[in-house]
PDB file of C-alpha atoms and ligand atoms in Angstrom:
ATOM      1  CA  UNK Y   1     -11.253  56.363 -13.658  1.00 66.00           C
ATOM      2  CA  UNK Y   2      -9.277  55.438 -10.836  1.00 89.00           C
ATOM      3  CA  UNK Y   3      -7.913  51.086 -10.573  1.00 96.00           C
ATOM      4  CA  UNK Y   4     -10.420  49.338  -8.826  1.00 97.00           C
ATOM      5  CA  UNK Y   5     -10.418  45.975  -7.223  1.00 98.00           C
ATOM      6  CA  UNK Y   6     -10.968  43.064  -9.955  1.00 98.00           C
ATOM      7  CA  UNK Y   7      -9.062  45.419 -12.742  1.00 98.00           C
ATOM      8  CA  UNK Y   8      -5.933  44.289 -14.362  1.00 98.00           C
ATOM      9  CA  UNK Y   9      -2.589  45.680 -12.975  1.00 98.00           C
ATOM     10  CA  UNK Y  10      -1.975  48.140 -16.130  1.00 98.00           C
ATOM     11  CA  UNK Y  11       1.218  46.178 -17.845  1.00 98.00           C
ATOM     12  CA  UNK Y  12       4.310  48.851 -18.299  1.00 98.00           C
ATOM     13  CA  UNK Y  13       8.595  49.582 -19.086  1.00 98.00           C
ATOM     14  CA  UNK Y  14      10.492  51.404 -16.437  1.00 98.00           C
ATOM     15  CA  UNK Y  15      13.701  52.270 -14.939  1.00 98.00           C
ATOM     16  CA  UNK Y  16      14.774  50.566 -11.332  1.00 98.00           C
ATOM     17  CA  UNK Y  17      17.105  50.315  -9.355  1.00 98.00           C
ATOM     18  CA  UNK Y  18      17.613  46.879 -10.109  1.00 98.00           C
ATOM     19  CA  UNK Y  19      17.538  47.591 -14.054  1.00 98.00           C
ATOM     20  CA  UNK Y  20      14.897  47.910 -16.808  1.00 98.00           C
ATOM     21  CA  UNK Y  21      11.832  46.279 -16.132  1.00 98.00           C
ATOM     22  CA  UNK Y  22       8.492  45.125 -17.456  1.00 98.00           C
ATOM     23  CA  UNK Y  23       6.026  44.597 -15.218  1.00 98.00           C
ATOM     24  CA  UNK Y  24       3.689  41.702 -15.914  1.00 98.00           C
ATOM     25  CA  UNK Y  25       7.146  40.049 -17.114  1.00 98.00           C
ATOM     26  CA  UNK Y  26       9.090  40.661 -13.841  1.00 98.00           C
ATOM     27  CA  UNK Y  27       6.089  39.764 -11.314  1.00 98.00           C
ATOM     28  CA  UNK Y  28       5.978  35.997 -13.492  1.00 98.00           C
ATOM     29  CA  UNK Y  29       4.093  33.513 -11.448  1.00 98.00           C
ATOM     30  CA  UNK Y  30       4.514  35.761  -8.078  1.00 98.00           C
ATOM     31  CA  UNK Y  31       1.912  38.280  -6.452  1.00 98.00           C
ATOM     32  CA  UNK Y  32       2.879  41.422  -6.358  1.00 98.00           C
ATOM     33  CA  UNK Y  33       2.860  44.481  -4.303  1.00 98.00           C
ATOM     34  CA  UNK Y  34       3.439  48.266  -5.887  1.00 98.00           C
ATOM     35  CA  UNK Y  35       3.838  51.088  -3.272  1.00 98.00           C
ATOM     36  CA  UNK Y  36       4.836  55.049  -4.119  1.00 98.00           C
ATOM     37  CA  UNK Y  37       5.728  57.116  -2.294  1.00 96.00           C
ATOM     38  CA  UNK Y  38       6.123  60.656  -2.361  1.00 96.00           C
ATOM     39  CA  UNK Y  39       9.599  61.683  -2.689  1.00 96.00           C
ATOM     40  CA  UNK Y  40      13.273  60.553  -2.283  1.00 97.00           C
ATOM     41  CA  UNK Y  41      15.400  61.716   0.742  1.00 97.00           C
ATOM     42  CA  UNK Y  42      12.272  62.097   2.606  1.00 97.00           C
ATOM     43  CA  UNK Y  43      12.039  60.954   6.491  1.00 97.00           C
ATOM     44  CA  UNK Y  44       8.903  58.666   6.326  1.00 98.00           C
ATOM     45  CA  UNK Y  45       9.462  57.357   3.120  1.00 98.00           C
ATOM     46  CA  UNK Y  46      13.529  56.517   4.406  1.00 98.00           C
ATOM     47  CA  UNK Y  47      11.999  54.274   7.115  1.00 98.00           C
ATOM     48  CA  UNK Y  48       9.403  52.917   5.298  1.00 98.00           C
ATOM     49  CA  UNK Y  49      11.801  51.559   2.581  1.00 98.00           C
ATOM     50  CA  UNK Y  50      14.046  50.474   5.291  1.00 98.00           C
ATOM     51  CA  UNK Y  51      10.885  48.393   6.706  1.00 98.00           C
ATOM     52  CA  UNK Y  52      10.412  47.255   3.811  1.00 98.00           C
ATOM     53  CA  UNK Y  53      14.041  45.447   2.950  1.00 98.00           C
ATOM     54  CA  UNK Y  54      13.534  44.354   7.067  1.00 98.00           C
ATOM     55  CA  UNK Y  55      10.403  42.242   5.661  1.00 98.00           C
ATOM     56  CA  UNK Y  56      11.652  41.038   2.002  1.00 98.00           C
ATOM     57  CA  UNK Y  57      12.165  37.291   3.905  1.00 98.00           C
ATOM     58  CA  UNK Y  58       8.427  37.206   5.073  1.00 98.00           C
ATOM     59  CA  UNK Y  59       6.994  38.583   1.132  1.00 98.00           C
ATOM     60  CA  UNK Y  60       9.587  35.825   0.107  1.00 98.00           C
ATOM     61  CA  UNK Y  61       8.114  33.494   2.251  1.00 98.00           C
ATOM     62  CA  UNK Y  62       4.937  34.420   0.501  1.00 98.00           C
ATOM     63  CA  UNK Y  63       5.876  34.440  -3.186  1.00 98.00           C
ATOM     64  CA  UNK Y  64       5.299  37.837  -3.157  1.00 98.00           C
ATOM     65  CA  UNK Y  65       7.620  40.471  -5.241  1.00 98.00           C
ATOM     66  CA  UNK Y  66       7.165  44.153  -3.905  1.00 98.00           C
ATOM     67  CA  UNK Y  67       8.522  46.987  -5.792  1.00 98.00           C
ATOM     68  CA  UNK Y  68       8.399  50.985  -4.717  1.00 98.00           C
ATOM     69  CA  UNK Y  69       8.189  54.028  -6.761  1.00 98.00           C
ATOM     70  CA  UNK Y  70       8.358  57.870  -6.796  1.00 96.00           C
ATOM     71  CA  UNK Y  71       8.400  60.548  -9.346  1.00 97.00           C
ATOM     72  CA  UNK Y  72      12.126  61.040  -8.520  1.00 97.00           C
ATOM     73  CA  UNK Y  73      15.240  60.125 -11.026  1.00 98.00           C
ATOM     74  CA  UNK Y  74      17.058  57.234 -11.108  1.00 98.00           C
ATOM     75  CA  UNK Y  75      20.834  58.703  -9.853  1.00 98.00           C
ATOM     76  CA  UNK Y  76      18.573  60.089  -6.996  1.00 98.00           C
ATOM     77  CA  UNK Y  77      16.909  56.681  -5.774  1.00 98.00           C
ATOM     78  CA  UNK Y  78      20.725  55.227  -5.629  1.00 97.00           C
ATOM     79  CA  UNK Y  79      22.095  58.461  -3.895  1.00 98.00           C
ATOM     80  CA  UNK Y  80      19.313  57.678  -1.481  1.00 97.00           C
ATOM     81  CA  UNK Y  81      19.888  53.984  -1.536  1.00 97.00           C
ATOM     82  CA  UNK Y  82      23.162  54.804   0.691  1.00 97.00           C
ATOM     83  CA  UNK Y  83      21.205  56.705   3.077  1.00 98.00           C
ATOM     84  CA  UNK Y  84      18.634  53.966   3.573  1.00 98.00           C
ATOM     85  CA  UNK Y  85      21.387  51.733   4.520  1.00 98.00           C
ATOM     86  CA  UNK Y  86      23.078  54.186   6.572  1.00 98.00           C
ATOM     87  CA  UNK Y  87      20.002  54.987   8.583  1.00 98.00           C
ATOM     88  CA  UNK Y  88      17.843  51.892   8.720  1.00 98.00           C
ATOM     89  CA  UNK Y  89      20.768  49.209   8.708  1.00 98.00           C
ATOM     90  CA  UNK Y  90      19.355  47.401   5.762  1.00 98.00           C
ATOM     91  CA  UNK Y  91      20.244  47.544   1.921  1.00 98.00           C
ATOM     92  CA  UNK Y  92      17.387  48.447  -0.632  1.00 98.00           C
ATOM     93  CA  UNK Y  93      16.464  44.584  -1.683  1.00 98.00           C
ATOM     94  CA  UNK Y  94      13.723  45.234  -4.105  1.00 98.00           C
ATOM     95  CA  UNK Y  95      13.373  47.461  -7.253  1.00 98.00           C
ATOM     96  CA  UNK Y  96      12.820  51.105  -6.694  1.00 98.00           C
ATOM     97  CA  UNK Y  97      10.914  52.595  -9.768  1.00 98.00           C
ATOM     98  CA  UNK Y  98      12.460  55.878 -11.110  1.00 98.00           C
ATOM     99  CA  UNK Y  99       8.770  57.393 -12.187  1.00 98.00           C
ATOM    100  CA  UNK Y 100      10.349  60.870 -13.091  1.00 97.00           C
ATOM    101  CA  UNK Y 101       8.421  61.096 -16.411  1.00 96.00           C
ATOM    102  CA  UNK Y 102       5.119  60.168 -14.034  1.00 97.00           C
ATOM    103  CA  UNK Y 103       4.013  57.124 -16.280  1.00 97.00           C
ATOM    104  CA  UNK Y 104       3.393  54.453 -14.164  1.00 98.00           C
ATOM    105  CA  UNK Y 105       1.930  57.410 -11.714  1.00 97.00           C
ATOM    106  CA  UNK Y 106      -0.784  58.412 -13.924  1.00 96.00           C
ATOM    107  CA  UNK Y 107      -1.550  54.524 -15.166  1.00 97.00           C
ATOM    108  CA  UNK Y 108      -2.186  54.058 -11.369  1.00 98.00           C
ATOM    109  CA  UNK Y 109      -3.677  57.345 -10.950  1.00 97.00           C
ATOM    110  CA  UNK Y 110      -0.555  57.770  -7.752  1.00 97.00           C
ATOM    111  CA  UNK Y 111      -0.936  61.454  -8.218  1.00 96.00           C
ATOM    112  CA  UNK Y 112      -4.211  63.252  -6.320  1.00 95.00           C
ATOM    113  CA  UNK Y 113      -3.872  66.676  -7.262  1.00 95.00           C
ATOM    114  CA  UNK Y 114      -6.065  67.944  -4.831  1.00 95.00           C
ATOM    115  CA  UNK Y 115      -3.166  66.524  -1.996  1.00 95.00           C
ATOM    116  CA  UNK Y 116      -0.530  67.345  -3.991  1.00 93.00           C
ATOM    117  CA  UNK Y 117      -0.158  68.431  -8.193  1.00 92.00           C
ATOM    118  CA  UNK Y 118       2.926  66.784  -8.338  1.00 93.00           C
ATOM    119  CA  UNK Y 119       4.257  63.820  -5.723  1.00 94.00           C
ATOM    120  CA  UNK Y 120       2.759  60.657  -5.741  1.00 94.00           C
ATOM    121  CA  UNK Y 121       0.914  59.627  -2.167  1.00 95.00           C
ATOM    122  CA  UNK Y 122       1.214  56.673  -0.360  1.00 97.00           C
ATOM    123  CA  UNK Y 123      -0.286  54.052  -2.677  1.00 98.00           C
ATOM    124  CA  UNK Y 124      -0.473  50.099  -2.395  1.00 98.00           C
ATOM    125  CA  UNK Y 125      -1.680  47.893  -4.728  1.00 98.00           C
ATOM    126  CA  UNK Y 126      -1.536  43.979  -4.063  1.00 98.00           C
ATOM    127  CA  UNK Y 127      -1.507  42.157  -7.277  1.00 98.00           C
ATOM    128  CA  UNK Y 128      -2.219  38.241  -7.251  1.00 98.00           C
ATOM    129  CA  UNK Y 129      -0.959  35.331  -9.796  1.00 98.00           C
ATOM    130  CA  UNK Y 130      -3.711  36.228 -12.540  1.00 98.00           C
ATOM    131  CA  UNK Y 131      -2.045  39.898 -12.656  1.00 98.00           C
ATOM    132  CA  UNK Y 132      -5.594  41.186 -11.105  1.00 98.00           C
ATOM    133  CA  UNK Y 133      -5.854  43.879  -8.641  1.00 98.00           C
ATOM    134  CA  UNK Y 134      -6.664  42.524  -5.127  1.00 98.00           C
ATOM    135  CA  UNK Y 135      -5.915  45.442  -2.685  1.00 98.00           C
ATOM    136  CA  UNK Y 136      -5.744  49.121  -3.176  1.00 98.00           C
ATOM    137  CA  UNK Y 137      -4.858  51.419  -0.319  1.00 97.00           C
ATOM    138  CA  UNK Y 138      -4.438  55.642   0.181  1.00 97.00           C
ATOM    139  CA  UNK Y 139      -2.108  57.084   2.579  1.00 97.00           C
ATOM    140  CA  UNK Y 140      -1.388  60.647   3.227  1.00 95.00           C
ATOM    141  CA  UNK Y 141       2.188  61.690   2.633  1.00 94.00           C
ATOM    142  CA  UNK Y 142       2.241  62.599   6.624  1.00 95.00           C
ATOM    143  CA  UNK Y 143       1.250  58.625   7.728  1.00 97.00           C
ATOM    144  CA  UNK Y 144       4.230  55.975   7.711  1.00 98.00           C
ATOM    145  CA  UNK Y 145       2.304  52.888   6.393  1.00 98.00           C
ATOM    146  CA  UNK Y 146       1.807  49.747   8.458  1.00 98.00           C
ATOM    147  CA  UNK Y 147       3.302  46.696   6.400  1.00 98.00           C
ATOM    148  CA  UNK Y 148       2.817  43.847   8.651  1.00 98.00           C
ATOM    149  CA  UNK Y 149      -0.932  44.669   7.773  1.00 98.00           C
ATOM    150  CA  UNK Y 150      -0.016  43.957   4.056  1.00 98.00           C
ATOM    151  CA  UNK Y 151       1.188  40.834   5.019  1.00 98.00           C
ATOM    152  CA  UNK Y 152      -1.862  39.641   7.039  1.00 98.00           C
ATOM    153  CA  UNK Y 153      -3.784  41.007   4.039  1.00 98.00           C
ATOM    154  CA  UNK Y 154      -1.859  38.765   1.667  1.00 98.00           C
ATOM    155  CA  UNK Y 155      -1.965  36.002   4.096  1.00 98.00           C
ATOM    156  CA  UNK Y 156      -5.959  36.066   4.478  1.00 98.00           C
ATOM    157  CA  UNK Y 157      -5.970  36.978   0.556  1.00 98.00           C
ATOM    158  CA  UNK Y 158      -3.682  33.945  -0.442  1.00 98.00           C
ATOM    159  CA  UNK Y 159      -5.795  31.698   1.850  1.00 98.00           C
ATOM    160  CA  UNK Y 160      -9.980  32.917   0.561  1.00 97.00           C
ATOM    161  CA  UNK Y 161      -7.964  32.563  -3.119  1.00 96.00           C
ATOM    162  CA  UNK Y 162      -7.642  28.214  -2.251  1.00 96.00           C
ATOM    163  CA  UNK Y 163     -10.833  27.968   0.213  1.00 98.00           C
ATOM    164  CA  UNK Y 164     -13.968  28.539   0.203  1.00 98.00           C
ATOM    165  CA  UNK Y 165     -14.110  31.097   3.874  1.00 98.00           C
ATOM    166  CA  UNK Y 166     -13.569  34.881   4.088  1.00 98.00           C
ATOM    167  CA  UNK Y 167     -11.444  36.749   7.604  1.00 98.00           C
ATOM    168  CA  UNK Y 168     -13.350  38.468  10.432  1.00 98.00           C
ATOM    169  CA  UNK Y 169     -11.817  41.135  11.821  1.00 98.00           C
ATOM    170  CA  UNK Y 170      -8.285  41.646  13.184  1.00 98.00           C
ATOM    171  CA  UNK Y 171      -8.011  38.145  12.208  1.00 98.00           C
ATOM    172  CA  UNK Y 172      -4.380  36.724  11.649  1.00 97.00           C
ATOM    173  CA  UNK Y 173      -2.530  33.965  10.526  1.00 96.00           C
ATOM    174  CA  UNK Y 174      -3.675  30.689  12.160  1.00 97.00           C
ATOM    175  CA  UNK Y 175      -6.911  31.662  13.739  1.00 98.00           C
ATOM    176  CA  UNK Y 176     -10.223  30.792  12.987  1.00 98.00           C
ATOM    177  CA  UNK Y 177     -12.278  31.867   9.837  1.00 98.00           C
ATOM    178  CA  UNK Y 178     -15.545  32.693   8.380  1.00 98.00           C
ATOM    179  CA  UNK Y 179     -17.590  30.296   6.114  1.00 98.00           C
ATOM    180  CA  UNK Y 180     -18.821  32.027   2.866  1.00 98.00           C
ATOM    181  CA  UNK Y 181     -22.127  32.367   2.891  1.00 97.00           C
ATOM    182  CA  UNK Y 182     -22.953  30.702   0.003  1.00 97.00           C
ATOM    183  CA  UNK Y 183     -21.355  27.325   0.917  1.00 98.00           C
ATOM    184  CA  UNK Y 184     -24.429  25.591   2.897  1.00 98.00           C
ATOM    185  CA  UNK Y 185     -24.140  23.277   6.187  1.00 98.00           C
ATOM    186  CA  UNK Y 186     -24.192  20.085   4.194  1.00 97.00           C
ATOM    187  CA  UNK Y 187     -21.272  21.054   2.226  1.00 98.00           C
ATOM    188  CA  UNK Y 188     -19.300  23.078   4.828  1.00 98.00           C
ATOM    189  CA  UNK Y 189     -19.503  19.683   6.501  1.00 97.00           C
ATOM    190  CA  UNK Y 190     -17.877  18.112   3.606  1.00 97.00           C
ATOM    191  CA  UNK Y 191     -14.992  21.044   2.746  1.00 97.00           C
ATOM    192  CA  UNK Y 192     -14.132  21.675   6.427  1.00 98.00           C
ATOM    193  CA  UNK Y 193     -13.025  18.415   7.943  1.00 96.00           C
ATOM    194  CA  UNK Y 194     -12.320  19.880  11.250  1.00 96.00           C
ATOM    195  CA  UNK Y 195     -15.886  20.801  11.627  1.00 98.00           C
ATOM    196  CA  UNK Y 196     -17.610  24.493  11.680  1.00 98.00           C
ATOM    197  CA  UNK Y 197     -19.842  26.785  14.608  1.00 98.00           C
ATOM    198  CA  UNK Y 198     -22.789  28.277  13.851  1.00 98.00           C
ATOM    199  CA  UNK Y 199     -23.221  30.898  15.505  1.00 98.00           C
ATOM    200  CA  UNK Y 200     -25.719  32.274  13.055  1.00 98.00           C
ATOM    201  CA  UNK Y 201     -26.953  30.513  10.136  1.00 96.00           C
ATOM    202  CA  UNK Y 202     -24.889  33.197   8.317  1.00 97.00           C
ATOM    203  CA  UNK Y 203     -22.360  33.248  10.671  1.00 98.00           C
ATOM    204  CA  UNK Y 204     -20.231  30.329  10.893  1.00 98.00           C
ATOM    205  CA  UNK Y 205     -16.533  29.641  11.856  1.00 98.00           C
ATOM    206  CA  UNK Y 206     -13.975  26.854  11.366  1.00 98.00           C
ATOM    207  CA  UNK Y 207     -10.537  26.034  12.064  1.00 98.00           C
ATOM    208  CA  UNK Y 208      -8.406  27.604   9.316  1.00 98.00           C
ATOM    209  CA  UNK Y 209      -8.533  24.784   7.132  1.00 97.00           C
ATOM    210  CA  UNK Y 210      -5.032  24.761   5.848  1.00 95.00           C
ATOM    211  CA  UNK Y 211      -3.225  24.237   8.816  1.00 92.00           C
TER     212      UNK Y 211
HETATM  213  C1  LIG W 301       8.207  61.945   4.187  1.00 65.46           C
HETATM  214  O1  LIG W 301       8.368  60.881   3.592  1.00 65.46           O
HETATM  215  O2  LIG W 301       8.747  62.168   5.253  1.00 65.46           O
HETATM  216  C2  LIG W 301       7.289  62.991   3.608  1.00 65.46           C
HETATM  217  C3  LIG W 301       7.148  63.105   2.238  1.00 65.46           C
HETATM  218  C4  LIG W 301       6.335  64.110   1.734  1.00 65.46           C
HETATM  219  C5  LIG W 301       5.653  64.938   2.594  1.00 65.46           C
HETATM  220  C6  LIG W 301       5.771  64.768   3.976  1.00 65.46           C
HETATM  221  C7  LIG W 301       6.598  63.784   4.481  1.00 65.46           C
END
């Protein structure tokens, strides 16, 4: 059974590049993000780990901890660690998870045989401050992935956890939302000071209300 959305983040020991650590225990009271990705001294995954250490101020920002993994050793993520710098112009800045005995691989189910018997693919899982699973995502091994759209995900994420309106489409930080449905006009009026549009009785906007 693969993780699904509302699951717990399975709890578990590894190896990183930043030392030993336990997951529930090093994510504390941050979100999280977990990303694999197929192999070590690989040309996507090099510039996706250097995109990665590029963004560590704006998952700061968010009190967000990422970590990456592959089914690759230890000595071989901090060879590679030297070429990330080298190429990308950024140091590795967040744990890299030596999976070589595939562990936290098959606890995540990272490995889809029917791509691949024995790399991980291009997983993401966004973990929020009650340990829960809150995005999951597939990538092919041949597809780079896009991280600003994990961090509009966290940002509309972080901002349906405090109030009570969901994110149309494309949406980004600062523009307007959606009303949940089940919140009615009498109460919207009373949550959303800045007022609401109805557009349809089931479709109504308001100013993102923590700004
Ligand atoms: C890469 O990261 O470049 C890659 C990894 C596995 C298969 C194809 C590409």
């Amino acid at each position: 059974m693969s993780i699904q959305l509302g699951d717990t983040a399975p709890d578990f020991t590894a190896r990183s590049t930043d030392g030993p650590l336990q997951f529930h225990t090093w994510l504390g009271n941050s979100w999280g993000v977990l990303f694999s990705h197929p192999k070590d001294f690989t040309p996507v995954c090099t510039t996706e780990l250097g995109q990665v250490a590029k963004l560590k101020p704006e998952f700061d920002k968010r009190n967000v901890k990422v970590a990456g993994l592959s089914v690759d050793a230890l000595e071989d993520h901090e060879k590679w660690s030297n070429d990330i710098l080298e190429t990308q112009g950024v140091a590795l800045n967040f744990p890299l998870i030596a999976d070589d005995d595939r562990t936290v691989s098959n606890l995540y189910g990272m490995i889809h045989p029917n791509a691949d018997n024995t790399l991980t693919v291009r997983s993401v899982f966004i973990i929020g401050l009650d340990k829960k699973i809150k995005l999951t995502l597939t990538y092919p091994a041949s597809t780079g992935r896009n991280f600003d759209e994990l961090l509009r995900v966290i940002d509309s994420l972080q901002l349906t956890a405090n109030y009570k309106v969901a994110t149309p489409a494309n949406w980004k930080d600062g523009e307007d939302c959606i009303i949940v449905p089940a919140v009615s006009n009498d109460e919207a009026q009373a949550l959303f000071p800045k007022g609401f549009t109805e557009i349809k009785p089931y479709l109504r906007t308001t100013p993102q209300p923590d700004r």
